[in-house]
Short mmCIF file of C-alpha atoms in Angstrom, two decimals:
data_model
loop_
_atom_site.label_atom_id
_atom_site.label_comp_id
_atom_site.label_asym_id
_atom_site.label_seq_id
_atom_site.Cartn_x
_atom_site.Cartn_y
_atom_site.Cartn_z
CA UNK A 38 1.73 20.75 -20.99
CA UNK A 39 4.97 18.90 -20.41
CA UNK A 40 6.03 16.86 -23.46
CA UNK A 41 6.56 13.79 -21.24
CA UNK A 42 3.06 13.89 -19.70
CA UNK A 43 1.68 10.36 -19.57
CA UNK A 44 5.09 8.72 -20.04
CA UNK A 45 6.82 6.56 -17.40
CA UNK A 46 8.87 8.39 -14.78
CA UNK A 47 12.64 8.23 -15.15
CA UNK A 48 15.27 7.94 -12.42
CA UNK A 49 15.93 11.67 -12.67
CA UNK A 50 12.27 12.33 -11.75
CA UNK A 51 12.45 10.49 -8.43
CA UNK A 52 12.84 12.09 -5.04
CA UNK A 53 15.83 11.07 -2.92
CA UNK A 54 13.91 9.34 -0.12
CA UNK A 55 16.92 9.15 2.19
CA UNK A 56 17.53 12.89 1.83
CA UNK A 57 13.84 13.54 2.42
CA UNK A 58 13.85 11.57 5.69
CA UNK A 59 17.10 13.09 6.88
CA UNK A 60 15.72 16.59 6.30
CA UNK A 61 12.60 15.71 8.31
CA UNK A 62 14.68 15.17 11.43
CA UNK A 63 17.68 17.43 10.82
CA UNK A 64 16.27 20.65 9.35
CA UNK A 65 14.61 23.28 11.54
CA UNK A 66 11.94 25.62 10.16
CA UNK A 67 12.20 29.39 10.62
CA UNK A 68 8.91 30.51 12.22
CA UNK A 69 9.54 34.03 10.91
CA UNK A 70 9.30 32.72 7.34
CA UNK A 71 5.58 32.39 6.39
CA UNK A 72 6.23 29.44 4.07
CA UNK A 73 7.78 27.50 6.97
CA UNK A 74 4.93 27.99 9.42
CA UNK A 75 2.03 25.61 10.03
CA UNK A 76 -0.86 26.23 7.62
CA UNK A 77 -3.61 24.00 8.98
CA UNK A 78 -6.71 24.05 6.79
CA UNK A 79 -9.51 21.56 6.14
CA UNK A 80 -6.95 19.19 4.62
CA UNK A 81 -4.57 19.77 7.53
CA UNK A 82 -0.97 20.89 7.16
CA UNK A 83 0.99 20.06 4.01
CA UNK A 84 4.53 20.69 2.93
CA UNK A 85 7.91 19.04 2.37
CA UNK A 86 10.92 18.50 4.59
CA UNK A 87 13.09 19.70 1.69
CA UNK A 88 11.52 23.16 1.94
CA UNK A 89 11.40 23.19 5.76
CA UNK A 90 7.60 23.15 5.64
CA UNK A 91 7.01 19.58 6.91
CA UNK A 92 9.61 18.66 9.52
CA UNK A 93 9.68 17.04 12.92
CA UNK A 94 9.13 20.43 14.54
CA UNK A 95 5.88 20.97 12.63
CA UNK A 96 4.49 17.59 13.65
CA UNK A 97 5.46 17.91 17.32
CA UNK A 98 3.85 21.35 17.48
CA UNK A 99 0.75 20.36 15.52
CA UNK A 100 0.19 17.13 17.45
CA UNK A 101 0.49 18.97 20.76
CA UNK A 102 -1.93 21.60 19.46
CA UNK A 103 -4.41 18.87 18.53
CA UNK A 104 -3.91 17.28 21.93
CA UNK A 105 -4.74 20.57 23.64
CA UNK A 106 -7.71 21.20 21.36
CA UNK A 107 -9.30 17.80 22.01
CA UNK A 108 -8.75 18.26 25.75
CA UNK A 109 -10.47 21.65 25.63
CA UNK A 110 -13.39 20.06 23.78
CA UNK A 111 -13.68 17.25 26.32
CA UNK A 112 -12.73 14.55 23.81
CA UNK A 113 -11.17 11.84 25.94
CA UNK A 114 -11.84 8.64 24.01
CA UNK A 115 -9.23 6.90 21.84
CA UNK A 116 -7.53 8.62 18.93
CA UNK A 117 -7.44 6.55 15.73
CA UNK A 118 -4.36 7.30 13.66
CA UNK A 119 -3.42 6.16 10.16
CA UNK A 120 -0.84 6.91 7.50
CA UNK A 121 -0.53 6.64 3.74
CA UNK A 122 2.48 5.52 1.69
CA UNK A 123 4.27 8.85 1.16
CA UNK A 124 7.83 8.70 2.50
CA UNK A 125 7.22 11.35 5.16
CA UNK A 126 4.05 9.73 6.51
CA UNK A 127 5.89 7.05 8.50
CA UNK A 128 8.16 9.35 10.51
CA UNK A 129 5.34 11.84 11.05
CA UNK A 130 3.10 9.14 12.50
CA UNK A 131 5.91 8.01 14.79
CA UNK A 132 6.40 11.57 16.02
CA UNK A 133 2.68 12.00 16.64
CA UNK A 134 2.44 8.76 18.63
CA UNK A 135 5.41 9.82 20.76
CA UNK A 136 3.70 13.10 21.68
CA UNK A 137 0.23 11.67 22.23
CA UNK A 138 1.44 8.80 24.37
CA UNK A 139 3.48 11.08 26.60
CA UNK A 140 0.34 13.14 27.19
CA UNK A 141 -1.71 10.08 28.13
CA UNK A 142 -3.90 10.08 25.03
CA UNK A 143 -4.99 6.51 24.17
CA UNK A 144 -3.90 5.86 20.58
CA UNK A 145 -5.01 3.14 18.17
CA UNK A 146 -2.64 2.26 15.32
CA UNK A 147 -3.03 -0.30 12.55
CA UNK A 148 -2.75 -3.85 13.90
CA UNK A 149 0.11 -4.63 11.50
CA UNK A 150 1.52 -1.08 11.60
CA UNK A 151 0.53 -0.88 7.93
CA UNK A 152 -1.16 1.84 5.89
CA UNK A 153 -4.66 3.17 6.48
CA UNK A 154 -6.88 5.06 4.00
CA UNK A 155 -8.57 8.29 5.01
CA UNK A 156 -12.12 6.87 4.75
CA UNK A 157 -11.14 3.90 6.90
CA UNK A 158 -10.14 6.21 9.75
CA UNK A 159 -13.44 8.08 9.34
CA UNK A 160 -15.32 4.78 9.41
CA UNK A 161 -13.46 3.64 12.53
CA UNK A 162 -14.24 6.87 14.40
CA UNK A 163 -17.94 6.76 13.51
CA UNK A 164 -18.22 3.06 14.31
CA UNK A 165 -16.66 3.59 17.72
CA UNK A 166 -18.83 6.63 18.44
CA UNK A 167 -22.08 4.97 17.36
CA UNK A 168 -24.46 4.98 20.31
CA UNK A 169 -22.34 7.49 22.19
CA UNK A 170 -23.37 11.11 22.39
CA UNK A 171 -21.98 14.38 23.64
CA UNK A 172 -22.00 14.67 27.40
CA UNK A 173 -23.11 17.52 29.65
CA UNK A 174 -22.75 21.03 28.22
CA UNK A 175 -22.06 19.55 24.79
CA UNK A 176 -18.72 18.10 25.84
CA UNK A 177 -17.61 15.02 23.95
CA UNK A 178 -16.77 12.73 26.85
CA UNK A 179 -15.84 9.22 25.75
CA UNK A 180 -15.90 9.99 22.02
CA UNK A 181 -13.08 9.08 19.65
CA UNK A 182 -11.37 11.27 17.08
CA UNK A 183 -8.46 10.76 14.70
CA UNK A 184 -5.43 11.87 12.73
CA UNK A 185 -4.59 10.90 9.16
CA UNK A 186 -1.01 11.39 7.98
CA UNK A 187 -1.31 12.06 4.25
CA UNK A 188 -0.84 14.77 1.62
CA UNK A 189 -3.45 12.98 -0.50
CA UNK A 190 -2.48 12.83 -4.20
CA UNK A 191 0.38 15.35 -3.85
CA UNK A 192 3.85 14.55 -5.25
CA UNK A 193 6.21 12.14 -3.41
CA UNK A 194 8.31 14.82 -1.61
CA UNK A 195 5.23 16.07 0.24
CA UNK A 196 3.82 15.22 3.63
CA UNK A 197 0.42 15.92 5.14
CA UNK A 198 -1.18 15.83 8.59
CA UNK A 199 -4.91 16.31 9.24
CA UNK A 200 -7.30 16.05 12.15
CA UNK A 201 -10.71 14.35 12.23
CA UNK A 202 -12.94 15.37 15.16
CA UNK A 203 -15.56 12.97 16.59
CA UNK A 204 -17.79 13.71 13.57
CA UNK A 205 -15.30 11.62 11.56
CA UNK A 206 -14.88 14.13 8.75
CA UNK A 207 -12.80 17.21 7.97
CA UNK A 208 -12.60 19.63 10.87
CA UNK A 209 -14.47 22.93 10.75
CA UNK A 210 -12.67 26.23 10.28
CA UNK A 211 -12.90 27.21 13.95
CA UNK A 212 -11.06 24.02 14.91
CA UNK A 213 -8.39 24.22 12.21
CA UNK A 214 -7.74 27.91 12.95
CA UNK A 215 -7.29 27.19 16.67
CA UNK A 216 -4.95 24.27 15.97
CA UNK A 217 -2.94 26.32 13.47
CA UNK A 218 -2.49 29.26 15.83
CA UNK A 219 -1.50 27.06 18.76
CA UNK A 220 0.90 25.03 16.60
CA UNK A 221 2.62 28.16 15.34
CA UNK A 222 2.92 29.52 18.86
CA UNK A 223 4.66 26.29 19.86
CA UNK A 224 6.76 26.32 16.69
CA UNK A 225 8.06 29.78 17.60
CA UNK A 226 8.83 28.86 21.17
CA UNK A 227 8.42 25.62 23.05
CA UNK A 228 8.06 22.72 20.64
CA UNK A 229 11.32 21.18 21.84
CA UNK A 230 9.95 21.12 25.40
CA UNK A 231 6.88 19.08 24.43
CA UNK A 232 7.02 15.75 26.28
CA UNK A 233 7.59 12.62 24.17
CA UNK A 234 7.95 8.90 24.72
CA UNK A 235 10.29 7.04 22.30
CA UNK A 236 8.21 5.28 19.67
CA UNK A 237 9.46 1.80 20.54
CA UNK A 238 8.59 2.34 24.19
CA UNK A 239 5.23 3.87 23.31
CA UNK A 240 3.99 1.02 21.10
CA UNK A 241 5.13 -1.56 23.63
CA UNK A 242 3.22 0.12 26.42
CA UNK A 243 -0.46 0.22 27.41
CA UNK A 244 -1.09 3.62 25.84
CA UNK A 245 -0.99 2.34 22.24
CA UNK A 246 -3.48 -0.23 21.09
CA UNK A 247 -3.77 -2.19 17.83
CA UNK A 248 -6.87 -1.82 15.71
CA UNK A 249 -7.76 -4.15 12.85
CA UNK A 250 -8.70 -1.42 10.39
CA UNK A 251 -8.91 -3.85 7.46
CA UNK A 252 -11.40 -6.24 9.07
CA UNK A 253 -13.51 -3.46 10.57
CA UNK A 254 -13.89 -1.71 7.24
CA UNK A 255 -13.99 -4.59 4.76
CA UNK A 256 -16.47 -6.69 6.71
CA UNK A 257 -18.82 -3.70 6.85
CA UNK A 258 -18.75 -2.95 3.11
CA UNK A 259 -21.96 -4.93 2.36
CA UNK A 260 -23.84 -2.29 4.37
CA UNK A 261 -22.96 0.40 1.83
CA UNK A 262 -22.41 -1.46 -1.47
CA UNK A 263 -24.43 -4.37 -2.91
CA UNK A 264 -21.64 -6.91 -2.69
CA UNK A 265 -23.96 -9.81 -3.54
CA UNK A 266 -24.86 -8.21 -6.86
CA UNK A 267 -21.20 -7.66 -7.69
CA UNK A 268 -20.32 -11.24 -6.78
CA UNK A 269 -23.23 -12.71 -8.74
CA UNK A 270 -22.44 -10.69 -11.88
CA UNK A 271 -18.89 -12.09 -12.07
CA UNK A 272 -17.57 -9.01 -13.86
CA UNK A 273 -13.88 -8.70 -14.69
CA UNK A 274 -12.74 -5.71 -12.62
CA UNK A 275 -9.36 -3.97 -12.62
CA UNK A 276 -8.05 -1.99 -9.65
CA UNK A 277 -5.00 0.26 -9.41
CA UNK A 278 -4.14 1.44 -5.87
CA UNK A 279 -1.53 3.82 -7.36
CA UNK A 280 0.89 2.56 -4.72
CA UNK A 281 -1.29 3.90 -1.94
CA UNK A 282 -2.82 2.93 1.38
CA UNK A 283 -5.59 0.88 -0.25
CA UNK A 284 -3.04 -1.64 -1.57
CA UNK A 285 -3.60 -4.17 1.25
CA UNK A 286 -7.36 -3.65 1.22
CA UNK A 287 -8.14 -4.98 -2.27
CA UNK A 288 -6.84 -8.52 -1.65
CA UNK A 289 -8.77 -8.52 1.63
CA UNK A 290 -11.92 -7.32 -0.15
CA UNK A 291 -11.50 -10.03 -2.76
CA UNK A 292 -10.89 -12.80 -0.23
CA UNK A 293 -13.28 -11.83 2.57
CA UNK A 294 -16.16 -10.86 0.26
CA UNK A 295 -15.38 -13.41 -2.48
CA UNK A 296 -15.02 -10.89 -5.30
CA UNK A 297 -12.89 -11.25 -8.42
CA UNK A 298 -10.62 -8.21 -8.42
CA UNK A 299 -7.50 -7.90 -10.55
CA UNK A 300 -5.01 -5.58 -8.84
CA UNK A 301 -2.97 -4.38 -11.82
CA UNK A 302 -0.19 -2.73 -9.81
CA UNK A 303 1.02 -4.13 -6.49
CA UNK A 304 4.15 -2.00 -6.20
CA UNK A 305 4.85 -0.10 -3.02
CA UNK A 306 7.55 2.53 -3.47
CA UNK A 307 7.83 5.84 -1.57
CA UNK A 308 9.31 7.48 -4.67
CA UNK A 309 6.29 6.28 -6.74
CA UNK A 310 8.75 5.50 -9.51
CA UNK A 311 6.23 3.24 -11.27
CA UNK A 312 3.95 6.19 -12.07
CA UNK A 313 3.50 7.96 -15.38
CA UNK A 314 4.08 11.70 -15.27
CA UNK A 315 1.22 14.13 -14.79
CA UNK A 316 0.41 17.07 -17.10
CA UNK A 317 3.26 19.21 -15.74
CA UNK A 318 5.93 16.50 -15.86
CA UNK A 319 5.73 15.79 -12.12
CA UNK A 320 4.81 12.57 -10.36
CA UNK A 321 1.36 13.02 -8.90
CA UNK A 322 -0.94 10.16 -7.94
CA UNK A 323 -4.14 11.78 -9.14
CA UNK A 324 -6.79 9.25 -10.26
CA UNK A 325 -8.70 11.97 -12.11
CA UNK A 326 -5.73 12.76 -14.39
CA UNK A 327 -5.51 10.82 -17.68
CA UNK A 328 -1.73 11.30 -17.59
CA UNK A 329 -1.28 9.85 -14.11
CA UNK A 330 -3.76 7.11 -14.99
CA UNK A 331 -2.04 6.09 -18.22
CA UNK A 332 -1.16 2.68 -16.76
CA UNK A 333 -4.73 1.63 -16.03
CA UNK A 334 -6.00 3.30 -19.20
CA UNK A 335 -3.67 1.15 -21.28
CA UNK A 336 -5.50 -1.89 -19.87
CA UNK A 337 -9.03 -0.49 -20.19
CA UNK A 338 -10.09 -3.04 -22.80
CA UNK A 339 -9.27 -5.94 -20.48
CA UNK A 340 -11.90 -5.05 -17.88
CA UNK A 341 -15.65 -4.49 -17.81
CA UNK A 342 -14.88 -1.63 -15.44
CA UNK A 343 -11.71 -0.43 -13.75
CA UNK A 344 -10.95 2.12 -11.07
CA UNK A 345 -8.13 3.61 -9.03
CA UNK A 346 -7.65 5.47 -5.75
CA UNK A 347 -5.07 8.06 -4.74
CA UNK A 348 -2.55 7.32 -1.92
CA UNK A 349 -4.99 7.92 0.93
CA UNK A 350 -7.93 6.48 -1.07
CA UNK A 351 -10.26 9.43 -0.62
CA UNK A 352 -10.38 10.11 -4.37
CA UNK A 353 -11.42 7.82 -7.18
CA UNK A 354 -11.04 7.44 -10.93
CA UNK A 355 -13.33 5.21 -12.99
CA UNK A 356 -12.26 3.68 -16.32
CA UNK A 357 -14.56 1.98 -18.84
CA UNK A 358 -13.76 0.47 -22.26
CA UNK A 359 -15.81 3.04 -24.14
CA UNK A 360 -15.35 6.22 -22.12
CA UNK A 361 -11.78 5.67 -20.93
CA UNK A 362 -11.15 7.69 -17.76
CA UNK A 363 -14.43 9.30 -16.83
CA UNK A 364 -14.49 12.97 -15.97
CA UNK A 365 -15.35 13.12 -12.23
CA UNK A 366 -18.38 15.31 -12.96
CA UNK A 367 -19.68 12.71 -15.40
CA UNK A 368 -19.32 9.82 -12.98
CA UNK A 369 -20.86 11.72 -10.07
CA UNK A 370 -23.87 12.53 -12.28
CA UNK A 371 -24.29 8.81 -12.99
CA UNK A 372 -23.97 8.01 -9.29
CA UNK A 373 -26.71 10.49 -8.39
CA UNK A 374 -28.96 9.13 -11.15
CA UNK A 375 -28.42 5.56 -9.98
CA UNK A 376 -28.58 6.01 -6.21
CA UNK A 377 -31.67 8.20 -6.16
CA UNK A 378 -33.32 6.66 -9.21
CA UNK A 379 -33.17 2.96 -8.47
CA UNK A 380 -30.19 1.94 -6.35
CA UNK A 381 -31.33 3.01 -2.89
CA UNK A 382 -34.61 3.33 -1.06
CA UNK A 383 -33.55 6.29 1.06
CA UNK A 384 -36.20 8.64 2.48
CA UNK A 385 -37.38 11.37 0.12
CA UNK A 386 -35.89 13.93 2.51
CA UNK A 387 -32.36 12.71 1.74
CA UNK A 388 -30.88 15.33 -0.56
CA UNK A 389 -28.04 15.52 -3.06
CA UNK A 390 -24.97 17.42 -1.90
CA UNK A 391 -22.68 19.09 -4.45
CA UNK A 392 -20.08 21.82 -4.39
CA UNK A 393 -20.86 25.00 -6.31
CA UNK A 394 -18.18 24.23 -8.92
CA UNK A 395 -19.59 20.78 -9.69
CA UNK A 396 -21.56 20.17 -12.87
CA UNK A 397 -25.15 21.36 -13.23
CA UNK A 398 -25.90 17.97 -14.76
CA UNK A 399 -26.35 16.88 -11.15
CA UNK A 400 -29.05 19.54 -10.68
CA UNK A 401 -30.90 18.39 -13.80
CA UNK A 402 -30.74 14.75 -12.80
CA UNK A 403 -31.85 15.48 -9.23
CA UNK A 404 -34.75 17.65 -10.40
CA UNK A 405 -35.99 14.84 -12.65
CA UNK A 406 -36.02 12.56 -9.62
CA UNK A 407 -37.72 15.05 -7.31
CA UNK A 408 -34.68 15.39 -5.06
CA UNK A 409 -33.46 18.63 -3.56
CA UNK A 410 -29.90 19.74 -4.27
CA UNK A 411 -27.82 21.23 -1.49
CA UNK A 412 -25.12 23.34 -3.13
CA UNK A 413 -22.27 24.27 -0.79
CA UNK A 414 -18.86 25.99 -1.03
CA UNK A 415 -15.78 24.02 -2.05
CA UNK A 416 -14.68 21.64 0.71
CA UNK A 417 -15.97 18.28 1.90
CA UNK A 418 -16.43 19.63 5.43
CA UNK A 419 -19.73 21.14 4.27
CA UNK A 420 -21.21 17.64 3.79
CA UNK A 421 -20.30 16.27 7.22
CA UNK A 422 -23.44 17.33 9.10
CA UNK A 423 -25.80 16.17 6.34
CA UNK A 424 -24.15 12.76 6.04
CA UNK A 425 -24.20 12.38 9.82
CA UNK A 426 -27.91 13.09 10.23
CA UNK A 427 -29.02 11.50 6.95
CA UNK A 428 -30.35 14.72 5.41
CA UNK A 429 -27.88 14.13 2.58
CA UNK A 430 -27.83 10.77 0.85
CA UNK A 431 -24.73 11.71 -1.12
CA UNK A 432 -22.09 14.43 -1.13
CA UNK A 433 -19.66 14.90 -4.01
CA UNK A 434 -16.95 17.22 -5.25
CA UNK A 435 -15.84 17.89 -8.82
CA UNK A 436 -12.32 16.87 -7.75
CA UNK A 437 -13.28 13.16 -7.63
CA UNK A 438 -14.22 12.90 -3.97
CA UNK A 439 -17.55 11.68 -2.62
CA UNK A 440 -19.30 9.60 0.01
CA UNK A 441 -22.80 8.28 0.56
CA UNK A 442 -25.07 6.79 3.18
CA UNK A 443 -25.31 3.11 4.00
CA UNK A 444 -28.02 1.20 2.20
CA UNK A 445 -30.26 1.58 5.26
CA UNK A 446 -29.86 5.37 5.21
CA UNK A 447 -27.45 5.71 8.14
CA UNK A 448 -24.01 7.29 8.05
CA UNK A 449 -21.10 5.41 6.44
CA UNK A 450 -18.22 7.89 6.37
CA UNK A 451 -18.11 11.66 6.65
CA UNK A 452 -14.96 11.91 4.59
CA UNK A 453 -14.47 11.04 0.92
CA UNK A 454 -14.33 7.32 0.17
CA UNK A 455 -12.58 6.32 -3.04
CA UNK A 456 -12.85 2.59 -2.33
CA UNK A 457 -16.65 2.68 -2.08
CA UNK A 458 -17.02 4.93 -5.14
CA UNK A 459 -14.92 2.44 -7.09
CA UNK A 460 -16.97 -0.54 -5.91
CA UNK A 461 -20.15 1.40 -6.61
CA UNK A 462 -19.14 1.63 -10.28
CA UNK A 463 -19.08 -2.17 -10.34
CA UNK A 464 -22.45 -2.40 -8.57
CA UNK A 465 -23.96 0.01 -11.09
CA UNK A 466 -22.62 -2.06 -13.99
CA UNK A 467 -23.80 -5.32 -12.42
CA UNK A 468 -27.36 -4.17 -11.76
CA UNK A 469 -28.01 -2.02 -14.84
CA UNK A 470 -26.10 -4.07 -17.39
CA UNK A 471 -24.38 -0.87 -18.53
CA UNK A 472 -21.13 0.67 -17.35
CA UNK A 473 -21.04 4.25 -16.00
CA UNK A 474 -19.66 5.58 -19.29
CA UNK A 475 -22.65 4.21 -21.18
CA UNK A 476 -25.06 5.54 -18.57
CA UNK A 477 -23.55 9.03 -18.77
CA UNK A 478 -24.09 9.02 -22.51
CA UNK A 479 -27.76 8.31 -21.86
CA UNK A 480 -27.90 11.25 -19.45
CA UNK A 481 -26.51 13.59 -22.12
CA UNK A 482 -29.13 12.41 -24.59
CA UNK A 483 -31.79 13.33 -22.07
CA UNK A 484 -30.41 16.48 -20.44
CA UNK A 485 -27.77 17.79 -22.85
CA UNK A 486 -24.00 17.39 -23.06
CA UNK A 487 -22.25 20.06 -20.98
CA UNK A 488 -18.78 21.40 -21.69
CA UNK A 489 -16.80 22.10 -18.52
CA UNK A 490 -13.41 23.66 -17.89
CA UNK A 491 -11.20 25.15 -15.20
CA UNK A 492 -8.63 27.81 -16.05
CA UNK A 493 -6.32 30.05 -14.02
CA UNK A 494 -6.06 33.81 -14.45
CA UNK A 495 -3.26 35.97 -12.96
CA UNK A 496 -4.10 38.03 -9.88
CA UNK A 497 -2.14 40.02 -7.34
CA UNK A 498 -2.63 39.33 -3.61
CA UNK A 499 -4.65 42.54 -3.42
CA UNK A 500 -6.89 41.45 -6.30
CA UNK A 501 -7.39 38.04 -4.72
CA UNK A 502 -8.47 39.67 -1.46
CA UNK A 503 -10.85 41.95 -3.35
CA UNK A 504 -12.36 38.99 -5.24
CA UNK A 505 -12.94 37.15 -2.00
CA UNK A 506 -14.75 40.20 -0.61
CA UNK A 507 -16.96 40.95 -3.65
CA UNK A 508 -20.67 41.44 -3.09
CA UNK A 509 -23.40 40.72 -5.66
CA UNK A 510 -24.32 44.40 -6.02
CA UNK A 511 -20.84 45.11 -7.38
CA UNK A 512 -21.70 43.08 -10.48
CA UNK A 513 -23.50 45.38 -12.92
CA UNK A 514 -23.58 43.07 -15.96
CA UNK A 515 -27.01 41.81 -16.97
CA UNK A 516 -25.93 39.10 -19.42
CA UNK A 517 -23.24 36.43 -19.71
CA UNK A 518 -22.34 34.98 -23.11
CA UNK A 519 -25.59 36.19 -24.66
CA UNK A 520 -27.89 34.97 -21.88
CA UNK A 521 -29.61 36.85 -19.07
CA UNK A 522 -27.90 36.40 -15.71
CA UNK A 523 -30.30 34.61 -13.38
CA UNK A 524 -28.18 34.68 -10.21
CA UNK A 525 -25.06 36.30 -8.82
CA UNK A 526 -23.83 34.41 -5.78
CA UNK A 527 -21.24 35.11 -3.12
CA UNK A 528 -22.88 32.70 -0.69
CA UNK A 529 -23.76 29.09 -1.39
CA UNK A 530 -27.50 28.57 -1.88
CA UNK A 531 -27.45 25.29 0.03
CA UNK A 532 -26.24 26.61 3.37
CA UNK A 533 -25.64 30.35 3.08
CA UNK A 534 -21.91 30.00 3.69
CA UNK A 535 -19.52 32.41 1.99
CA UNK A 536 -18.00 30.90 -1.16
CA UNK A 537 -14.86 33.01 -1.01
CA UNK A 538 -15.48 34.33 -4.50
CA UNK A 539 -18.27 34.73 -7.01
CA UNK A 540 -20.61 32.57 -9.11
CA UNK A 541 -22.62 33.90 -12.06
CA UNK A 542 -25.46 31.73 -13.37
CA UNK A 543 -27.52 31.68 -16.58
CA UNK A 544 -30.02 29.16 -17.91
CA UNK A 545 -27.45 27.26 -20.01
CA UNK A 546 -24.21 27.97 -18.18
CA UNK A 547 -22.35 29.35 -15.22
CA UNK A 548 -18.94 30.58 -14.13
CA UNK A 549 -17.41 30.59 -10.65
CA UNK A 550 -14.29 32.54 -9.70
CA UNK A 551 -12.25 31.80 -6.57
CA UNK A 552 -8.80 33.08 -5.50
CA UNK A 553 -6.07 30.46 -5.14
CA UNK A 554 -4.76 29.97 -1.65
CA UNK A 555 -1.24 29.12 -2.81
CA UNK A 556 -0.60 30.95 -6.10
CA UNK A 557 -1.05 34.46 -7.50
CA UNK A 558 -3.99 33.42 -9.65
CA UNK A 559 -7.72 33.08 -9.38
CA UNK A 560 -9.46 29.98 -10.64
CA UNK A 561 -12.31 30.15 -13.11
CA UNK A 562 -14.66 27.16 -13.24
CA UNK A 563 -17.22 27.28 -16.02
CA UNK A 564 -19.80 25.14 -17.74
CA UNK A 565 -22.03 25.43 -20.80
CA UNK A 566 -24.87 23.20 -21.92
CA UNK A 567 -24.66 24.70 -25.41
CA UNK A 568 -21.20 24.10 -26.85
CA UNK A 569 -17.44 24.42 -26.40
CA UNK A 570 -17.63 27.76 -28.25
CA UNK A 571 -20.26 29.03 -25.84
CA UNK A 572 -18.12 27.84 -22.92
CA UNK A 573 -15.23 29.92 -24.24
CA UNK A 574 -17.54 32.95 -24.33
CA UNK A 575 -18.67 32.25 -20.76
CA UNK A 576 -15.06 32.14 -19.53
CA UNK A 577 -13.98 35.25 -21.45
CA UNK A 578 -16.95 37.37 -20.37
CA UNK A 579 -16.82 36.13 -16.77
CA UNK A 580 -13.17 37.19 -16.57
CA UNK A 581 -14.12 40.63 -17.95
CA UNK A 582 -17.01 41.02 -15.50
CA UNK A 583 -14.81 40.20 -12.53
CA UNK A 584 -11.93 42.41 -13.59
CA UNK A 585 -14.33 45.30 -14.18
CA UNK A 586 -15.74 44.86 -10.69
CA UNK A 587 -12.26 44.70 -9.17
CA UNK A 588 -11.20 47.90 -10.94
CA UNK A 589 -14.34 49.68 -9.75
CA UNK A 590 -13.40 48.72 -6.20
#
């Protein structure tokens, strides 16, 4: 823990934005260096121009790869594109528009060339595609897709670039792998030959249209959140956009929907110099971190409920006077209890989606309500199909990301929506008379109070590969922390997909181990419904079980 965690950033903590932008255009990555190649996963490609991992070359190559992918898939409708407030997002969007326009792809940018949250792009794609369907042979003729330029809550020097197919949510692995391979082929040879139209020429021409993202999204919010109940309750609500893409949306939500929202921080600064430092002394706009959220937390007593979103507004953080910043697992448990218990009249077939490292409180709540739980691997992409067809009423991750169906049971977004999860906290408070912190306390009195933790354990690349390839029969232990093991999982029970690691389950606890994709560690997620001491035993014994299995080969 850095001694300055939770304290205001100083000048020495800020990135040199001018240097960052100059490096984007001037520096050339070395395709022979793995760290400088395109790594295009579910969250797209991320990196920094200062480390030659997010430069003009990467965006030209990746955009052209996306252009070729959508053409191969028969996607020929408009491409919605948005950006967040990170310094590198602006130039990356400009580069992408130059490439797409030259290739004849119809592009829709924000009407005011402002900032656009991730869920708003998802909403725009799905709204456009409503009533349209795949053409002959499954080809997606006439359907829209999108690009969001964001590294999410990552530090200010970072940039990010992700693709949303016509489903509106994170792309599947087959798509991201194809895009990554094609982008790296271009990066090694040919990116400079990709045709481009200067940005000024592009946006002045017929190939680039303006889309009113704010009106399209804000005016549709009553279909997913009970805005009338919020308005009638007259609660004092605090909102912190954390300097992100939702900044222009909250005044519009207040004005267009007649809600009383107090935006506590209206600063827009690509260095994010107004932030308090995160646990490691870095600036990180993470609404689930009490250190990054110190500003809103200091005002918690002023509001009946408060909330924040990260820079692309796909994550949320909820603050109440009694609970302070709610643990994401706690809030998601309250959301499930509310939505399926009284808040929505969705069909009984609509299930509860959770990742396998999310709290088992969700399972206990869902069971009490007679709802099935669909437990999937880590990654919001696993919820896309269920949210699209209505078989999932809600999908949530322990990392403070979730989305839900409209009130009528139809799809809202297939990507995480921090704005709606924040407004939902206000709806819950308005209609129950209790804030989410109070409601979670009631859940613990009924189902128990779980202790939850995530820790990292060192691992070599070879050990990480072995962990990812473990099979249940390699685990010989019969107990974990004094309890019989009831399940050993390497595939998610909700969809049978590989979890890329291992989960061990007992009646009162569980532990899940997954290799990190960026560091020489594996992550241990664990929970106990007994005590903190029992949780420590779960973590210690789970580590021993895994290391024994790895040694045995």
